[in-house]
Amino acid sequence: MTTAETETGVLAGEQRMLIDGELQLTSGGATFDVLHPASEQVAGQASDGTIEDMARAIGAARRAFVTTDWSRDLDFRYHCLTQLAQALERNKERLRRILITEVGCPVAVTGSQIESPIAEVTHWAEHGKNFDYLIDNGVHDTPLGPARRKIHYEPVGVVGAITPWNVPLYLNIAETVPALMAGNTVVLKPAQLTPWSGSEYGRIVADETDIPAGVFNVVTSNANDVGAALSADPRVDMITFTGSTATGRAILAAGAATVKKTLLELGGKSAHIVLDDADFNAALPMAAMMACVMSGQSCILPSRILLPRSRYDEGIEILKTTMENFPVGDPWTPGTMQGPQISETQRQKVLGLIRSGLDAGARLITGGGIPPDLPVGYYTQPTLLADVDPDSLIAQEEIFGPVLTVTGYDTDDDAVAIANNTIYGLSGEVSSADVDRAFAIACRMRTGNVTINGKSHFGIGSPFGGTKQSGLGYRNGDEGYKEYLETKTIGMPE
Ligand code: NAD
């Protein structure tokens, strides 16, 4: 099955990259295969861009930043991004099929990856249009007499955007649209496993918007070197990156030579502290569900469940029941809530971590392997491990699979200490009948974001970022927009 379209809905995306306003294959014409994780079959090909292609794209973005009015013409940017939102809306069902084809995420849960990012384009267009780019900072006394100061927010320049595969269209848009609206020019390098969510976006920009040549470029590639070239190039002023902490470190190091501004959203190992007064029947089925939708391939997933010893067995039973009844299967079937892992490599990583947990003394409550009724496709059973040692590998490494670990605790202080016992600090959750008690615990968690009683911290209107080794800087909210702007202070006569 290498056709572009089949009766199951598999759909291949745009093969060409977008460089300097032209949709094009790499110079040698090389491509790489894109697999559909539910069938393990090749669904089509993407252009295998080279370091030379990346260099041309960066050159085009640099030229567009310096020689066009893009950085100065706010009304035109608003016009182009409004066009983009409309174009994405027109292409919505095509983008959804391409997303399911390359990620394998269930059709039932694609709303947050299709409808939400399209709405976010409109959000950023409006936010950018109404943003105050010039602020009067008042008159200040100086040794040379009074000076008025004005603060001018200006685009950073050429922004390199590097994205992962787990929520590709969402992150391609989240990383690039605020950057564009703020007046930057952009080079996007999508993940190897999900090139089409990037190349289709490029095609839509080229064919259906007035965004000028060079302002937005997309370079797909099967090689990590091409992303590395983007993060090291002196013509790039800023890197915005979402992905693993290991790659984040490499990007930070590559940008050090030119002191590149770097926005990093990295891995997580978040904890859910379930307090002894919590409504277990509200909190735990939801916790189990969140671990399985997207096959656990979510950076903000609270994958470590911390249960009070006084109600330990009760909590495990609820988690087990939800996981054992979770609808795993073909992502194209509307009732499916968990599809496959994105690749065999990822599945083997998940299974290896489960084995390491068992070797370290954890108790398998359910799952632990490949669903026997799903031999084709990279499926993994929803898996629950209890009695997990907080220092063991499975409690320390990001799993990125439908796996929950359970660790018992005695006091609230113990729970906070276990939650904070990680290099990561992306998100977290607290459940309690007493919201003030939960809030006090949330404030003690060394993490960028916390959900209390299922009320999500995540959304376009509020800043989102990681602490510790989960990241640097913010997406979303006004903080997220300002990341793509430099702050210039101008002193002048009163
Ligand atoms: P990854 O770090 O392997 O790859 C991400 C991107 O970096 C890809 O486009 C890849 O080609 C590129 N890349 C790889 N090596 C590079 C290098 N040396 N220089 C520059 N670019 C390079 O991550 P992944 O496996 O694609 O995605 C999963 C990870 O993403 C998980 O750790 C997850 O937690 C994280 N993630 C974080 C957030 C967040 O908001 N914090 C959101 C989604 C995913």
PDB file of C-alpha atoms in Angstrom, residues 264-272 299-302 419-420 424-430 439 441-452 455-459 461-468 470-471 473-477:
ATOM      1  CA  LEU A 264      12.762  25.496  24.771  1.00  0.00           C
ATOM      2  CA  GLU A 265       9.722  23.361  25.623  1.00  0.00           C
ATOM      3  CA  LEU A 266      11.151  20.008  26.630  1.00  0.00           C
ATOM      4  CA  GLY A 267      10.287  16.714  28.246  1.00  0.00           C
ATOM      5  CA  GLY A 268       8.311  16.074  31.407  1.00  0.00           C
ATOM      6  CA  LYS A 269       7.799  13.507  34.129  1.00  0.00           C
ATOM      7  CA  SER A 270       4.849  15.010  35.886  1.00  0.00           C
ATOM      8  CA  ALA A 271       3.263  13.783  39.103  1.00  0.00           C
ATOM      9  CA  HIS A 272      -0.366  13.670  40.160  1.00  0.00           C
ATOM     10  CA  CYS A 299       4.616  15.956  27.344  1.00  0.00           C
ATOM     11  CA  ILE A 300       2.289  17.233  30.086  1.00  0.00           C
ATOM     12  CA  LEU A 301       0.894  13.837  31.076  1.00  0.00           C
ATOM     13  CA  PRO A 302       0.999  13.295  34.862  1.00  0.00           C
ATOM     14  CA  ALA A 419       6.772  14.798  43.052  1.00  0.00           C
ATOM     15  CA  ASN A 420       9.838  17.076  43.005  1.00  0.00           C
ATOM     16  CA  TYR A 424      11.888  17.751  34.980  1.00  0.00           C
ATOM     17  CA  GLY A 425       9.344  20.424  35.927  1.00  0.00           C
ATOM     18  CA  LEU A 426       6.733  20.683  33.202  1.00  0.00           C
ATOM     19  CA  SER A 427       3.323  20.091  34.764  1.00  0.00           C
ATOM     20  CA  GLY A 428       1.570  18.346  37.622  1.00  0.00           C
ATOM     21  CA  GLU A 429      -1.783  17.702  39.194  1.00  0.00           C
ATOM     22  CA  VAL A 430      -3.317  17.757  42.661  1.00  0.00           C
ATOM     23  CA  PHE A 439      -3.478  25.043  46.018  1.00  0.00           C
ATOM     24  CA  ILE A 441       0.524  21.799  47.540  1.00  0.00           C
ATOM     25  CA  ALA A 442       0.482  23.078  43.915  1.00  0.00           C
ATOM     26  CA  CYS A 443       2.614  26.057  44.981  1.00  0.00           C
ATOM     27  CA  ARG A 444       5.204  23.699  46.478  1.00  0.00           C
ATOM     28  CA  MET A 445       5.558  21.624  43.301  1.00  0.00           C
ATOM     29  CA  ARG A 446       8.683  22.677  41.366  1.00  0.00           C
ATOM     30  CA  THR A 447       6.978  22.670  38.010  1.00  0.00           C
ATOM     31  CA  GLY A 448       5.751  25.202  35.476  1.00  0.00           C
ATOM     32  CA  ASN A 449       2.061  24.337  35.493  1.00  0.00           C
ATOM     33  CA  VAL A 450      -0.396  22.528  37.766  1.00  0.00           C
ATOM     34  CA  THR A 451      -3.959  21.273  37.323  1.00  0.00           C
ATOM     35  CA  ILE A 452      -6.193  21.105  40.414  1.00  0.00           C
ATOM     36  CA  LYS A 455      -9.191  21.991  35.842  1.00  0.00           C
ATOM     37  CA  SER A 456      -6.671  22.345  33.030  1.00  0.00           C
ATOM     38  CA  HIS A 457      -3.814  24.825  33.225  1.00  0.00           C
ATOM     39  CA  PHE A 458      -3.250  24.600  29.458  1.00  0.00           C
ATOM     40  CA  GLY A 459      -4.636  27.023  26.889  1.00  0.00           C
ATOM     41  CA  GLY A 461      -4.665  32.574  26.988  1.00  0.00           C
ATOM     42  CA  SER A 462      -2.252  31.519  29.769  1.00  0.00           C
ATOM     43  CA  PRO A 463       1.538  31.212  29.772  1.00  0.00           C
ATOM     44  CA  PHE A 464       2.891  27.668  29.511  1.00  0.00           C
ATOM     45  CA  GLY A 465       6.502  26.741  30.168  1.00  0.00           C
ATOM     46  CA  GLY A 466       8.700  24.286  31.980  1.00  0.00           C
ATOM     47  CA  THR A 467      11.001  24.763  34.951  1.00  0.00           C
ATOM     48  CA  LYS A 468      14.221  22.844  35.721  1.00  0.00           C
ATOM     49  CA  SER A 470      11.714  20.990  31.090  1.00  0.00           C
ATOM     50  CA  GLY A 471      12.416  24.230  29.339  1.00  0.00           C
ATOM     51  CA  GLY A 473      10.602  30.550  28.321  1.00  0.00           C
ATOM     52  CA  TYR A 474       6.905  30.437  27.546  1.00  0.00           C
ATOM     53  CA  ARG A 475       4.330  29.714  24.912  1.00  0.00           C
ATOM     54  CA  ASN A 476       0.818  31.159  25.013  1.00  0.00           C
ATOM     55  CA  GLY A 477      -0.465  34.213  26.834  1.00  0.00           C
TER      56      GLY A 477
END
